[in-house]
């Protein structure tokens, strides 16, 4: 009986490993951004709702009042006054045509973040994503996706 249980457990383990989605690491191309330690860290374009996760890699709180995000090269959503992101912390922005004036495409696109003066801080391009699969940096603020 123990041999049978071990066989079943081994089979399940092998089966689950073959069902995993292969992670692809993509090096981010250099772009003309202002490095202030705020990054587009992860996106989900197949959710309900879609979302963008920002990451503050600095040791200081960042006041995001007036910062902007978009799914294209022109700002579409302005972060409300008083919104802050703590040091080494995250802010998730839910994306919908009602909340942010844009939704993310499950077919892939780019996401951008600007400061209040509209200096580009960061942007990432993400590929087509399957339902429930997010796309992000290999570690918080890393140069690989």
Coordinates of C-alpha atoms in Angstrom, one line a residue:
X1 CA 0.0 0.0 0.0
X2 CA 2.9 2.4 0.8
X3 CA 4.5 1.7 -2.6
X4 CA 1.2 2.6 -4.3
X5 CA 0.8 5.8 -2.3
X6 CA 4.4 6.8 -3.1
X7 CA 3.7 6.0 -6.8
X8 CA 0.6 8.2 -6.8
X9 CA 2.3 11.0 -5.1
X10 CA 5.3 10.9 -7.5
X11 CA 2.8 10.8 -10.5
X12 CA 0.9 13.9 -9.1
X13 CA 4.2 15.8 -8.6
X14 CA 5.4 15.1 -12.1
X15 CA 2.1 16.0 -13.6
X16 CA 1.9 19.3 -11.7
X17 CA 5.4 20.2 -12.7
X18 CA 4.6 19.6 -16.4
X19 CA 1.5 21.8 -16.1
X20 CA 3.5 24.9 -14.9
X21 CA 3.7 27.9 -17.1
X22 CA 7.3 28.5 -18.2
X23 CA 8.6 31.9 -16.9
X24 CA 10.3 34.0 -19.5
X25 CA 12.8 36.6 -18.4
X26 CA 12.9 39.7 -20.5
X27 CA 15.5 42.4 -20.0
X28 CA 14.0 45.8 -19.9
X29 CA 15.2 48.1 -22.7
X30 CA 16.8 51.4 -21.5
X31 CA 14.4 54.3 -22.0
X32 CA 14.6 57.9 -21.2
X33 CA 13.1 57.9 -17.7
X34 CA 13.8 59.8 -14.5
X35 CA 15.1 57.4 -11.9
X36 CA 13.3 58.3 -8.6
X37 CA 12.8 54.7 -7.4
X38 CA 9.2 54.4 -8.4
X39 CA 8.5 51.5 -10.8
X40 CA 5.7 49.8 -12.7
X41 CA 6.2 46.6 -10.9
X42 CA 3.5 44.2 -12.1
X43 CA 0.3 44.3 -14.2
X44 CA -2.8 42.1 -14.6
X45 CA -4.7 42.6 -17.8
X46 CA -7.1 39.7 -17.6
X47 CA -8.6 40.4 -14.3
X48 CA -11.8 41.8 -13.0
X49 CA -10.6 44.4 -12.5
X50 CA -7.3 44.9 -14.4
X51 CA -4.6 46.5 -12.3
X52 CA -1.2 48.1 -12.2
X53 CA 1.1 47.7 -9.2
X54 CA 3.5 50.5 -8.5
X55 CA 6.5 49.9 -6.3
X56 CA 8.5 52.4 -4.2
X57 CA 12.1 51.1 -4.0
X58 CA 13.3 54.1 -2.0
X59 CA 13.7 54.3 1.8
X60 CA 11.4 57.4 1.8
X61 CA 7.6 57.8 1.4
X62 CA 6.7 59.3 -2.0
X63 CA 3.7 61.7 -2.4
X64 CA 2.0 60.6 -5.6
X65 CA -0.4 63.6 -5.7
X66 CA -0.8 64.5 -9.4
X67 CA 1.3 61.6 -10.7
X68 CA -0.2 60.0 -13.8
X69 CA -0.5 56.5 -15.3
X70 CA -1.6 55.3 -18.7
X71 CA -1.7 52.4 -21.2
X72 CA -0.2 54.7 -23.8
X73 CA 2.4 57.4 -24.3
X74 CA -0.1 60.1 -23.1
X75 CA -1.3 60.4 -19.5
X76 CA -4.9 59.3 -19.0
X77 CA -5.4 59.0 -15.2
X78 CA -4.2 61.4 -12.5
X79 CA -3.6 60.0 -9.0
X80 CA -5.6 62.0 -6.5
X81 CA -4.1 64.5 -4.1
X82 CA -2.9 63.1 -0.8
X83 CA -2.2 59.6 -2.2
X84 CA 1.2 58.4 -0.8
X85 CA 3.2 55.2 -1.2
X86 CA 5.4 54.2 1.8
X87 CA 9.0 53.2 1.5
X88 CA 9.6 49.7 0.1
X89 CA 5.8 49.4 -0.5
X90 CA 3.2 49.0 -3.2
X91 CA 0.2 50.8 -4.6
X92 CA -2.3 48.9 -6.8
X93 CA -4.3 51.0 -9.2
X94 CA -7.5 49.3 -10.5
X95 CA -7.9 50.0 -14.2
X96 CA -11.3 50.5 -15.9
X97 CA -12.7 53.0 -18.3
X98 CA -14.8 54.3 -15.5
X99 CA -12.1 54.7 -12.8
X100 CA -8.9 55.5 -14.9
X101 CA -10.2 56.3 -18.4
X102 CA -8.5 53.1 -19.7
X103 CA -8.4 49.3 -19.3
X104 CA -5.5 47.1 -20.0
X105 CA -5.5 44.9 -23.1
X106 CA -5.1 41.1 -22.6
X107 CA -3.3 41.2 -26.0
X108 CA -0.4 43.1 -24.4
X109 CA 0.6 46.7 -24.5
X110 CA 2.7 49.3 -22.5
X111 CA 2.0 50.9 -19.2
X112 CA 3.5 54.2 -18.2
X113 CA 3.9 56.3 -15.0
X114 CA 4.8 60.0 -14.8
X115 CA 5.4 62.4 -12.0
X116 CA 3.1 65.5 -11.5
X117 CA 5.3 67.5 -14.0
X118 CA 4.8 64.7 -16.5
X119 CA 8.4 63.5 -16.4
X120 CA 8.3 59.9 -17.5
X121 CA 9.4 57.8 -14.5
X122 CA 8.9 54.2 -15.8
X123 CA 7.2 52.2 -18.4
X124 CA 7.1 48.5 -19.2
X125 CA 5.7 46.5 -22.2
X126 CA 3.8 43.3 -21.4
X127 CA 2.9 40.5 -23.7
X128 CA -0.5 38.9 -24.2
X129 CA -1.6 37.2 -21.0
X130 CA -3.8 34.3 -20.2
X131 CA -6.6 34.6 -17.7
X132 CA -5.4 35.1 -14.1
X133 CA -1.7 35.5 -15.1
X134 CA 0.1 38.7 -14.1
X135 CA 3.3 40.0 -15.6
X136 CA 6.0 41.8 -13.6
X137 CA 9.5 42.2 -12.6
X138 CA 11.5 39.2 -11.4
X139 CA 12.0 40.9 -8.1
X140 CA 10.6 44.3 -6.9
X141 CA 12.1 47.1 -9.0
X142 CA 14.4 44.7 -11.0
X143 CA 15.5 45.3 -14.5
X144 CA 14.2 42.0 -15.7
X145 CA 10.6 41.0 -16.3

